[in-house]
Each structure stands twice: as C-alpha cells, then as structure tokens.
mmCIF file of C-alpha atoms in Angstrom:
data_model
loop_
_atom_site.group_PDB
_atom_site.id
_atom_site.type_symbol
_atom_site.label_atom_id
_atom_site.label_comp_id
_atom_site.label_asym_id
_atom_site.label_seq_id
_atom_site.Cartn_x
_atom_site.Cartn_y
_atom_site.Cartn_z
ATOM 1 C CA MET A 1 29.146 69.906 148.136
ATOM 2 C CA GLY A 2 26.356 68.028 146.383
ATOM 3 C CA ASP A 3 24.659 64.663 146.634
ATOM 4 C CA PRO A 4 24.903 63.076 143.147
ATOM 5 C CA LEU A 5 21.473 61.465 143.503
ATOM 6 C CA SER A 6 19.635 64.668 144.387
ATOM 7 C CA ASP A 7 17.863 67.031 142.014
ATOM 8 C CA ASN A 8 20.685 69.504 142.606
ATOM 9 C CA VAL A 9 23.089 67.419 140.480
ATOM 10 C CA ARG A 10 22.006 66.290 137.037
ATOM 11 C CA TYR A 11 23.481 65.128 133.766
ATOM 12 C CA GLN A 12 22.814 67.329 130.733
ATOM 13 C CA CYS A 13 23.474 66.451 127.107
ATOM 14 C CA SER A 14 26.002 68.797 125.539
ATOM 15 C CA THR A 15 24.267 68.391 122.173
ATOM 16 C CA CYS A 16 20.504 68.505 122.724
ATOM 17 C CA GLY A 17 20.292 69.810 126.288
ATOM 18 C CA ILE A 18 18.148 67.002 127.726
ATOM 19 C CA GLU A 19 18.743 66.389 131.439
ATOM 20 C CA TYR A 20 19.008 63.015 133.174
ATOM 21 C CA GLU A 21 19.188 61.718 136.708
ATOM 22 C CA VAL A 22 22.624 60.513 137.777
ATOM 23 C CA VAL A 23 22.233 56.737 137.855
ATOM 24 C CA LEU A 24 24.573 53.778 137.516
ATOM 25 C CA ASN A 25 23.740 52.824 133.923
ATOM 26 C CA ARG A 26 23.574 56.284 132.318
ATOM 27 C CA ILE A 27 26.598 56.652 130.028
ATOM 28 C CA CYS A 28 25.596 59.160 127.364
ATOM 29 C CA CYS A 29 22.499 60.892 126.026
ATOM 30 C CA ASP A 30 19.909 58.952 124.072
ATOM 31 C CA CYS A 31 21.037 61.034 121.081
ATOM 32 C CA ASN A 32 24.617 59.787 121.732
ATOM 33 C CA GLY A 33 25.793 63.217 122.879
ATOM 34 C CA VAL A 34 28.313 63.447 125.709
ATOM 35 C CA LEU A 35 27.016 64.496 129.096
ATOM 36 C CA ASP A 36 27.935 67.471 131.271
ATOM 37 C CA ILE A 37 27.127 68.181 134.912
ATOM 38 C CA VAL A 38 24.366 70.582 135.917
ATOM 39 C CA PHE A 39 25.275 71.705 139.408
ATOM 40 C CA ASP A 40 24.739 75.024 141.180
ATOM 41 C CA ALA A 41 28.146 75.134 142.853
ATOM 42 C CA PRO A 42 28.504 77.703 145.635
ATOM 43 C CA ALA A 43 31.624 79.840 145.950
ATOM 44 C CA PHE A 44 34.573 78.861 148.089
ATOM 45 C CA PRO A 45 34.594 80.419 151.560
ATOM 46 C CA SER A 46 36.889 83.373 152.201
ATOM 47 C CA SER A 47 39.495 81.010 153.646
ATOM 48 C CA LEU A 48 40.391 77.405 152.791
ATOM 49 C CA SER A 49 42.794 77.020 155.697
ATOM 50 C CA GLY A 50 42.609 73.844 157.740
ATOM 51 C CA ARG A 51 41.210 71.764 154.873
ATOM 52 C CA GLY A 52 44.362 69.890 153.908
ATOM 53 C CA VAL A 53 45.677 69.689 150.351
ATOM 54 C CA GLY A 54 43.562 66.880 148.869
ATOM 55 C CA LEU A 55 40.663 67.204 146.438
ATOM 56 C CA SER A 56 38.139 67.685 149.242
ATOM 57 C CA ARG A 57 39.801 71.039 149.958
ATOM 58 C CA TYR A 58 37.648 72.310 147.074
ATOM 59 C CA ARG A 59 34.445 70.591 148.160
ATOM 60 C CA GLU A 60 32.069 73.417 147.209
ATOM 61 C CA ALA A 61 32.937 72.929 143.536
ATOM 62 C CA LEU A 62 32.655 69.125 143.573
ATOM 63 C CA PRO A 63 29.218 67.522 143.096
ATOM 64 C CA ILE A 64 29.993 64.519 145.274
ATOM 65 C CA ASP A 65 29.541 63.746 148.968
ATOM 66 C CA VAL A 66 32.835 64.622 150.643
ATOM 67 C CA ARG A 67 32.591 61.513 152.843
ATOM 68 C CA ARG A 68 32.627 59.284 149.762
ATOM 69 C CA LEU A 69 35.409 61.381 148.274
ATOM 70 C CA ASP A 70 37.508 60.826 151.370
ATOM 71 C CA GLU A 71 36.807 57.072 151.295
ATOM 72 C CA ALA A 72 38.403 56.974 147.846
ATOM 73 C CA TYR A 73 41.352 59.137 148.892
ATOM 74 C CA LEU A 74 44.678 57.580 147.921
ATOM 75 C CA GLY A 75 46.966 60.472 148.722
ATOM 76 C CA SER A 76 46.333 62.786 145.783
ATOM 77 C CA ALA A 77 47.414 66.165 147.073
ATOM 78 C CA ARG A 78 48.489 69.558 145.824
ATOM 79 C CA THR A 79 51.271 68.929 143.316
ATOM 80 C CA PRO A 80 54.269 71.254 143.059
ATOM 81 C CA ILE A 81 54.448 74.164 140.657
ATOM 82 C CA LEU A 82 58.067 74.887 139.770
ATOM 83 C CA PRO A 83 59.641 77.961 138.134
ATOM 84 C CA MET A 84 61.478 77.213 134.891
ATOM 85 C CA GLY A 85 62.868 80.660 134.127
ATOM 86 C CA GLY A 86 61.197 83.951 133.441
ATOM 87 C CA SER A 87 57.441 83.683 133.700
ATOM 88 C CA VAL A 88 57.235 79.960 132.855
ATOM 89 C CA PHE A 89 56.207 77.332 135.415
ATOM 90 C CA VAL A 90 55.499 73.591 135.294
ATOM 91 C CA LYS A 91 52.770 71.840 137.280
ATOM 92 C CA CYS A 92 54.049 68.410 138.345
ATOM 93 C CA ASP A 93 51.043 66.087 138.331
ATOM 94 C CA TYR A 94 53.305 63.184 137.393
ATOM 95 C CA ILE A 95 54.005 62.717 141.115
ATOM 96 C CA MET A 96 50.376 61.744 141.810
ATOM 97 C CA PRO A 97 49.891 58.313 143.521
ATOM 98 C CA SER A 98 49.495 56.315 140.309
ATOM 99 C CA GLY A 99 51.845 58.580 138.365
ATOM 100 C CA SER A 100 49.489 60.808 136.403
ATOM 101 C CA PHE A 101 46.901 63.573 136.613
ATOM 102 C CA LYS A 102 44.230 60.936 135.999
ATOM 103 C CA ASP A 103 44.161 60.326 139.757
ATOM 104 C CA ARG A 104 42.191 63.560 140.115
ATOM 105 C CA GLY A 105 39.280 62.253 138.067
ATOM 106 C CA ALA A 106 39.667 58.642 139.204
ATOM 107 C CA GLN A 107 39.140 59.582 142.842
ATOM 108 C CA VAL A 108 35.867 61.300 141.988
ATOM 109 C CA LEU A 109 34.679 58.383 139.824
ATOM 110 C CA ALA A 110 35.596 55.913 142.564
ATOM 111 C CA ALA A 111 33.607 57.997 145.062
ATOM 112 C CA LEU A 112 30.673 58.097 142.642
ATOM 113 C CA SER A 113 30.780 54.329 142.136
ATOM 114 C CA LEU A 114 30.439 53.898 145.904
ATOM 115 C CA ARG A 115 27.568 56.365 146.094
ATOM 116 C CA LEU A 116 25.721 54.632 143.263
ATOM 117 C CA GLY A 117 26.152 51.183 144.814
ATOM 118 C CA ALA A 118 28.343 49.662 142.097
ATOM 119 C CA LYS A 119 29.519 46.060 142.458
ATOM 120 C CA ARG A 120 32.400 46.368 140.013
ATOM 121 C CA VAL A 121 34.055 48.952 137.757
ATOM 122 C CA VAL A 122 34.977 48.763 134.075
ATOM 123 C CA VAL A 123 37.251 51.226 132.291
ATOM 124 C CA ASP A 124 38.748 51.318 128.818
ATOM 125 C CA SER A 125 42.114 53.000 128.617
ATOM 126 C CA SER A 126 45.423 52.998 126.797
ATOM 127 C CA GLY A 127 47.198 53.255 130.120
ATOM 128 C CA ASN A 128 47.060 56.064 132.659
ATOM 129 C CA ALA A 129 43.305 56.228 133.210
ATOM 130 C CA GLY A 130 43.149 52.458 133.648
ATOM 131 C CA ALA A 131 46.006 52.489 136.154
ATOM 132 C CA ALA A 132 44.407 55.357 138.092
ATOM 133 C CA MET A 133 41.029 53.609 138.289
ATOM 134 C CA ALA A 134 42.646 50.290 139.199
ATOM 135 C CA ALA A 135 44.509 51.979 142.044
ATOM 136 C CA HIS A 136 41.432 53.715 143.420
ATOM 137 C CA CYS A 137 39.303 50.579 143.086
ATOM 138 C CA ALA A 138 41.923 48.751 145.108
ATOM 139 C CA ARG A 139 41.557 51.454 147.726
ATOM 140 C CA ILE A 140 37.744 51.197 147.952
ATOM 141 C CA GLY A 141 37.609 47.401 147.558
ATOM 142 C CA LEU A 142 35.760 47.153 144.244
ATOM 143 C CA PRO A 143 36.760 44.745 141.467
ATOM 144 C CA CYS A 144 38.107 46.562 138.423
ATOM 145 C CA ILE A 145 38.331 45.482 134.791
ATOM 146 C CA VAL A 146 40.687 47.459 132.555
ATOM 147 C CA VAL A 147 40.175 47.022 128.809
ATOM 148 C CA ALA A 148 43.123 48.241 126.761
ATOM 149 C CA PRO A 149 44.394 48.104 123.192
ATOM 150 C CA ALA A 150 47.008 45.393 122.778
ATOM 151 C CA SER A 151 49.375 48.140 121.621
ATOM 152 C CA ALA A 152 49.202 49.961 124.978
ATOM 153 C CA PRO A 153 52.548 50.378 126.795
ATOM 154 C CA ALA A 154 53.369 47.229 128.741
ATOM 155 C CA GLN A 155 54.468 49.236 131.781
ATOM 156 C CA LYS A 156 51.029 50.792 132.152
ATOM 157 C CA LEU A 157 49.218 47.468 131.794
ATOM 158 C CA TYR A 158 51.555 45.852 134.313
ATOM 159 C CA GLN A 159 50.803 48.659 136.735
ATOM 160 C CA SER A 160 47.044 48.032 136.474
ATOM 161 C CA ARG A 161 47.567 44.305 137.024
ATOM 162 C CA ALA A 162 49.720 45.027 140.069
ATOM 163 C CA TYR A 163 46.796 46.909 141.620
ATOM 164 C CA GLY A 164 44.694 43.764 141.164
ATOM 165 C CA ALA A 165 42.741 44.749 138.064
ATOM 166 C CA ASP A 166 41.644 42.194 135.485
ATOM 167 C CA VAL A 167 43.358 43.558 132.353
ATOM 168 C CA LYS A 168 41.862 42.543 129.028
ATOM 169 C CA THR A 169 43.679 43.524 125.837
ATOM 170 C CA VAL A 170 42.004 43.934 122.457
ATOM 171 C CA GLU A 171 43.643 43.806 119.044
ATOM 172 C CA GLY A 172 42.869 46.446 116.484
ATOM 173 C CA VAL A 173 41.826 50.073 116.778
ATOM 174 C CA ARG A 174 41.281 51.927 120.058
ATOM 175 C CA SER A 175 37.495 51.869 119.586
ATOM 176 C CA ALA A 176 37.526 48.056 119.873
ATOM 177 C CA ALA A 177 38.554 48.406 123.525
ATOM 178 C CA THR A 178 35.691 50.829 124.122
ATOM 179 C CA ALA A 179 33.227 48.429 122.500
ATOM 180 C CA LEU A 180 34.290 45.571 124.776
ATOM 181 C CA ALA A 181 34.194 47.813 127.857
ATOM 182 C CA LEU A 182 30.660 48.914 127.010
ATOM 183 C CA SER A 183 29.526 45.295 126.603
ATOM 184 C CA LEU A 184 30.999 44.445 130.015
ATOM 185 C CA ALA A 185 29.425 47.548 131.548
ATOM 186 C CA ALA A 186 25.981 46.289 130.519
ATOM 187 C CA GLU A 187 26.130 43.691 133.301
ATOM 188 C CA GLU A 188 23.975 44.656 136.291
ATOM 189 C CA GLY A 189 25.802 46.490 139.055
ATOM 190 C CA THR A 190 28.689 47.578 136.812
ATOM 191 C CA PHE A 191 29.912 51.167 136.743
ATOM 192 C CA TYR A 192 31.518 52.358 133.488
ATOM 193 C CA ALA A 193 34.268 54.637 134.794
ATOM 194 C CA SER A 194 35.076 56.385 131.544
ATOM 195 C CA HIS A 195 37.370 59.391 131.719
ATOM 196 C CA VAL A 196 35.902 60.384 128.354
ATOM 197 C CA GLU A 197 32.168 59.854 128.814
ATOM 198 C CA ASN A 198 31.579 60.500 132.502
ATOM 199 C CA PRO A 199 31.638 64.250 133.288
ATOM 200 C CA PHE A 200 32.349 63.586 136.973
ATOM 201 C CA PHE A 201 35.913 62.892 135.836
ATOM 202 C CA LEU A 202 36.173 66.519 134.681
ATOM 203 C CA GLU A 203 34.889 67.632 138.062
ATOM 204 C CA GLY A 204 37.981 66.016 139.549
ATOM 205 C CA THR A 205 40.461 67.438 137.045
ATOM 206 C CA GLN A 206 39.190 70.980 137.594
ATOM 207 C CA THR A 207 41.060 70.899 140.913
ATOM 208 C CA TRP A 208 44.236 71.379 138.840
ATOM 209 C CA ALA A 209 43.050 74.925 138.144
ATOM 210 C CA PHE A 210 42.177 75.580 141.777
ATOM 211 C CA GLU A 211 45.651 74.539 142.911
ATOM 212 C CA VAL A 212 47.367 76.705 140.298
ATOM 213 C CA TRP A 213 45.193 79.659 141.324
ATOM 214 C CA GLU A 214 46.194 79.239 144.961
ATOM 215 C CA GLN A 215 49.857 78.598 144.211
ATOM 216 C CA LEU A 216 50.283 81.632 141.952
ATOM 217 C CA GLY A 217 47.872 83.877 143.847
ATOM 218 C CA ASP A 218 45.773 84.276 140.683
ATOM 219 C CA ALA A 219 44.991 82.504 137.430
ATOM 220 C CA PRO A 220 47.929 82.374 134.985
ATOM 221 C CA THR A 221 47.780 84.182 131.664
ATOM 222 C CA GLU A 222 48.330 80.977 129.681
ATOM 223 C CA VAL A 223 48.052 77.218 130.229
ATOM 224 C CA VAL A 224 49.781 74.684 127.976
ATOM 225 C CA MET A 225 48.731 71.024 127.985
ATOM 226 C CA SER A 226 49.101 67.925 125.854
ATOM 227 C CA VAL A 227 45.630 66.982 124.687
ATOM 228 C CA GLY A 228 44.204 63.640 123.619
ATOM 229 C CA ASN A 229 40.640 63.252 124.851
ATOM 230 C CA GLY A 230 41.026 66.511 126.754
ATOM 231 C CA SER A 231 39.997 65.399 130.243
ATOM 232 C CA LEU A 232 42.542 67.627 132.008
ATOM 233 C CA PHE A 233 42.237 70.437 129.478
ATOM 234 C CA LEU A 234 38.459 70.673 129.855
ATOM 235 C CA GLY A 235 38.574 70.172 133.603
ATOM 236 C CA ALA A 236 41.116 72.978 133.999
ATOM 237 C CA TYR A 237 39.031 75.263 131.793
ATOM 238 C CA ARG A 238 35.979 74.434 133.894
ATOM 239 C CA GLY A 239 37.918 75.192 137.075
ATOM 240 C CA PHE A 240 39.135 78.577 135.855
ATOM 241 C CA ARG A 241 35.599 79.366 134.658
ATOM 242 C CA TYR A 242 34.292 78.602 138.156
ATOM 243 C CA LEU A 243 36.865 80.939 139.698
ATOM 244 C CA PHE A 244 36.042 83.691 137.219
ATOM 245 C CA ASP A 245 32.269 83.343 137.607
ATOM 246 C CA HIS A 246 32.587 83.626 141.388
ATOM 247 C CA GLY A 247 34.780 86.711 141.181
ATOM 248 C CA LEU A 248 37.867 84.927 142.528
ATOM 249 C CA THR A 249 39.998 85.856 139.511
ATOM 250 C CA THR A 250 39.761 88.538 136.843
ATOM 251 C CA ARG A 251 40.865 86.299 133.976
ATOM 252 C CA ILE A 252 40.586 82.901 132.394
ATOM 253 C CA PRO A 253 43.955 81.882 130.913
ATOM 254 C CA LYS A 254 44.536 81.248 127.244
ATOM 255 C CA MET A 255 44.145 77.501 126.840
ATOM 256 C CA VAL A 256 46.828 76.033 124.539
ATOM 257 C CA ALA A 257 46.408 72.425 123.379
ATOM 258 C CA VAL A 258 49.456 70.513 122.119
ATOM 259 C CA GLN A 259 49.177 67.417 119.938
ATOM 260 C CA ALA A 260 51.607 65.185 118.085
ATOM 261 C CA GLN A 261 52.245 65.920 114.447
ATOM 262 C CA GLY A 262 50.142 63.595 112.303
ATOM 263 C CA TRP A 263 47.871 62.831 115.271
ATOM 264 C CA SER A 264 46.132 66.175 115.624
ATOM 265 C CA PRO A 265 42.372 66.256 115.045
ATOM 266 C CA LEU A 266 42.337 69.771 116.552
ATOM 267 C CA THR A 267 44.398 71.126 113.629
ATOM 268 C CA GLY A 268 43.120 68.656 111.045
ATOM 269 C CA ASP A 269 46.513 66.939 110.754
ATOM 270 C CA LEU A 270 45.824 63.194 110.687
ATOM 271 C CA THR A 271 48.673 62.147 108.412
ATOM 272 C CA HIS A 272 50.035 59.521 110.804
ATOM 273 C CA GLY A 273 51.147 56.167 109.536
ATOM 274 C CA GLU A 274 50.720 52.733 111.046
ATOM 275 C CA ASP A 275 53.220 53.123 113.875
ATOM 276 C CA ALA A 276 52.084 54.421 117.256
ATOM 277 C CA PRO A 277 53.512 57.835 118.151
ATOM 278 C CA LEU A 278 56.080 58.415 120.866
ATOM 279 C CA ALA A 279 53.445 60.379 122.801
ATOM 280 C CA ASP A 280 51.002 57.463 122.897
ATOM 281 C CA GLY A 281 48.818 59.080 125.555
ATOM 282 C CA ILE A 282 47.531 61.662 123.068
ATOM 283 C CA ALA A 283 47.166 59.399 120.029
ATOM 284 C CA ILE A 284 43.417 60.036 119.828
ATOM 285 C CA THR A 285 42.137 60.717 116.330
ATOM 286 C CA ALA A 286 38.477 61.438 117.174
ATOM 287 C CA PRO A 287 38.027 62.878 120.687
ATOM 288 C CA ARG A 288 34.440 62.552 121.919
ATOM 289 C CA ARG A 289 34.563 66.063 123.367
ATOM 290 C CA ILE A 290 36.340 67.735 120.451
ATOM 291 C CA VAL A 291 33.624 70.377 120.093
ATOM 292 C CA GLN A 292 34.082 71.385 123.740
ATOM 293 C CA ILE A 293 37.875 71.410 123.414
ATOM 294 C CA LEU A 294 37.743 73.686 120.367
ATOM 295 C CA ARG A 295 35.211 75.932 122.100
ATOM 296 C CA ALA A 296 37.484 76.322 125.145
ATOM 297 C CA ILE A 297 40.380 77.258 122.864
ATOM 298 C CA GLU A 298 38.275 79.798 120.983
ATOM 299 C CA GLU A 299 36.652 81.352 124.056
ATOM 300 C CA THR A 300 40.007 81.917 125.757
ATOM 301 C CA GLY A 301 41.945 83.110 122.725
ATOM 302 C CA GLY A 302 44.057 79.985 122.928
ATOM 303 C CA GLU A 303 45.630 77.827 120.272
ATOM 304 C CA ALA A 304 46.124 74.262 119.057
ATOM 305 C CA ARG A 305 49.754 73.424 118.278
ATOM 306 C CA THR A 306 51.523 70.358 116.894
ATOM 307 C CA VAL A 307 55.034 69.098 117.656
ATOM 308 C CA ASP A 308 57.045 66.413 115.892
ATOM 309 C CA GLU A 309 58.671 63.287 117.329
ATOM 310 C CA ASP A 310 62.143 64.800 117.497
ATOM 311 C CA ALA A 311 60.881 67.806 119.457
ATOM 312 C CA ILE A 312 59.013 65.530 121.870
ATOM 313 C CA ARG A 313 62.086 63.383 122.452
ATOM 314 C CA ARG A 314 64.366 66.406 122.946
ATOM 315 C CA SER A 315 61.943 68.063 125.339
ATOM 316 C CA THR A 316 61.465 64.906 127.399
ATOM 317 C CA PHE A 317 65.211 64.662 128.007
ATOM 318 C CA GLU A 318 65.570 68.416 128.480
ATOM 319 C CA LEU A 319 63.125 68.111 131.365
ATOM 320 C CA ALA A 320 64.966 65.064 132.701
ATOM 321 C CA ARG A 321 68.224 67.054 132.781
ATOM 322 C CA GLN A 322 66.419 69.422 135.122
ATOM 323 C CA GLY A 323 65.304 66.600 137.404
ATOM 324 C CA LEU A 324 61.841 66.111 135.912
ATOM 325 C CA TRP A 325 61.360 62.568 134.568
ATOM 326 C CA VAL A 326 58.116 62.534 132.599
ATOM 327 C CA GLU A 327 56.598 60.424 129.851
ATOM 328 C CA PRO A 328 56.725 61.675 126.236
ATOM 329 C CA THR A 329 53.128 62.915 126.388
ATOM 330 C CA SER A 330 54.291 65.467 128.974
ATOM 331 C CA GLY A 331 57.399 66.102 126.900
ATOM 332 C CA ALA A 332 55.057 67.096 124.084
ATOM 333 C CA ALA A 333 53.505 69.786 126.281
ATOM 334 C CA TRP A 334 56.948 71.214 127.026
ATOM 335 C CA ALA A 335 57.886 71.043 123.331
ATOM 336 C CA GLY A 336 54.740 72.994 122.468
ATOM 337 C CA GLY A 337 55.180 75.439 125.307
ATOM 338 C CA PRO A 338 56.484 78.978 125.233
ATOM 339 C CA GLY A 339 60.118 78.358 126.076
ATOM 340 C CA TYR A 340 61.599 81.243 128.042
ATOM 341 C CA ARG A 341 59.415 84.288 128.658
ATOM 342 C CA GLY A 342 60.415 87.443 130.520
ATOM 343 C CA GLU A 343 58.945 88.220 133.924
ATOM 344 C CA GLY A 344 56.669 90.905 132.526
ATOM 345 C CA ASP A 345 54.731 88.551 130.270
ATOM 346 C CA GLY A 346 52.545 87.077 133.016
ATOM 347 C CA PRO A 347 52.718 83.509 134.368
ATOM 348 C CA ILE A 348 52.468 80.598 131.940
ATOM 349 C CA VAL A 349 51.917 77.098 133.318
ATOM 350 C CA VAL A 350 52.833 73.922 131.419
ATOM 351 C CA SER A 351 51.263 70.686 132.641
ATOM 352 C CA LEU A 352 53.513 67.685 133.210
ATOM 353 C CA GLY A 353 50.865 65.026 133.669
ATOM 354 C CA GLY A 354 52.540 61.609 133.451
ATOM 355 C CA ALA A 355 55.592 59.965 135.030
ATOM 356 C CA GLY A 356 58.567 58.746 133.010
ATOM 357 C CA PHE A 357 58.508 55.245 134.458
ATOM 358 C CA LYS A 358 55.389 54.613 132.369
ATOM 359 C CA ALA A 359 57.258 54.721 129.049
ATOM 360 C CA THR A 360 60.547 53.784 127.434
ATOM 361 C CA VAL A 361 62.239 56.571 125.516
ATOM 362 C CA ASP A 362 65.423 56.099 123.477
ATOM 363 C CA HIS A 363 67.818 58.969 123.924
#
C-alpha cells in the first residue's frame, strides 16, 4: 500500500519516460503523452483471508492509502463469475453499485481526490464513467461536474444527475466534452477524474484480474472484453502482469479486444456513418492509450475483433434469455467471444461490464 504523495509513487510518461510527482493539477506529460504509475508494489501475502471482498483486499497492489480507499467505498465487491458451458465463463461487473466496471477505477480516483485535497471533481464521459464518479463523489461529499456529449444515453445522464452531479452536455464531437472538462479542471482545487488520462483509474480496474485469478484458482487462458478507451482492458492486463511477475500465476491470458464494426481503430475500420452505434460505450475513434492497448494484445498473443450491429443485438438478448441483462457494449463482448469451448481448452472469461438498464435495445 503506497502513499500517493511519497517518492514511492510517481507518474511516468508512457512516451518520453519523464517522471512527475503526483499532484492535483498534473493531467498528462508536458509532451502530451499519457501517464503511467511508477510504484514498487510488493507481493500479496500468502493468504488474503479476513480482508473482505472489496478493492482494499488487494491493497499491496494499489498505490493509495487504504484508509482513503475505504472512505470512498460504496459497496464494490467481488463480482460473480458464472459458467456458460464448456470452458467459457462471464464476469458480471454490471452488478457493481453504479452498474458498471467503472466503479473499480472511480473508487480509487475518489480516494485520490481526497488525498490530494480536492474541492470538487470534474469528469468527461459518455455515461458510465460519469455515473461512477458522480456516485463516489456523493459518497465522499465532493461536488462533481459531469461533462457529456449531448448524444450520450439519457439514462446514464439521468443517473449522474440523481447522484447530485452537475451534468453539462456539449454538442458536437466527443472531444468537445473533453475540452470543456479540461477548462473547468483548470480552476484551483479541481481534480480532473479522467478514466482515460489518470492512471490511478487503471490501478482500480486491475482488481478485475485479481478476482478472476482467485475465483478460477489461476489466470484464465483468454480474456475477452469490449474496448473503447481500454480502461478495463489495460487494468486487467496490468493485474495479470502483477500476478505473473510475483510468481502467483504461470501465465498471462491472451487479451482479446472487441470493437463495433465501423468503429474499430484497433483494426483500422473507421467506416462508421453519422449515427451512433448500438454499443455507444465503445464508440471511441482515437483512444488515448491505443499504443498500450495494441502492445497488450501483441505481448499476450491476443487479437482485436469486430462485430456488427446485428450480432451485438442478438448477443445482448441471448444473454438476457440466460438471466443476464447487460447493455449492448457488453453484448458486443459476448458476440466477439469464443462461443462454446470444450473443457480441455482452458478457461476463457468474457467481461460483462455494464447493466442493461443503462440503454434501450429494440428486440
């Protein structure tokens, strides 16, 4: 467990390698590169019993004071992993408190905002990240501003407002929301809680990998996730890398990224039209961490796949018929997954990261 203001925890530019102190107003490198965390994380103890099932269970791997982490705790706990036939499993992060995996990173960012003495929080989001931050800010008593594209799903914006956030919508492209959020974040005492820019978010999402490792008794052979900006994908890869580096598993799973047809910068397919895709949560045409996403795919022998709208719709309702009501972004992961695999193929885990109440899907 680290103190984010000590020399033990630093930011490091993923492009030029320059290191920075973790301070309230540091968003990216001076060269505009995205930041990573430099943190000498010790191994887990031989037993994690008696630690509960929240994020602080994995405190050695998290560069944040566990007391602050617990202050921001909203009930995020180990989510179920369910067998789907053969060697295929689903990880049900859609049952998180705000309805998505983003609660993992939001709890860590909320804890960091407390530690850095923030007076308010600003986040730009098309939905789930904003709702997760709004919920955790409500928990810790900090004002939250959510800046979203006007095209964002109304259900997600309503959810953020219900938590007490000041929701500001911006017409035009997604980057316009980021620009407004950055201008608001320039005000003194404001913490920019970006799930894209701030690497502490990835420190939270790596707990997905730790849970899977415990639930299966080892790392799976393959992980399948819908990928937009890649905050869960990269966090999970980081988590499995931690386990491997500390000798807690003998493998890092193949990392498979699924994107919507026409909206896939990972495969070079950007042939989308004007209409927003069914899987709006992954409609990101230029991910800030695309180099890191592609590197994780390459290093693990993984793959980037695309699925069309019909496949996403079918898969979303196929999951619903099995009692799993998820948003189309999660349906995309299932559509791009392996289908049925025999028991001898090794475990494959598909991430279901967002709840169905956040979107309207025509049958």
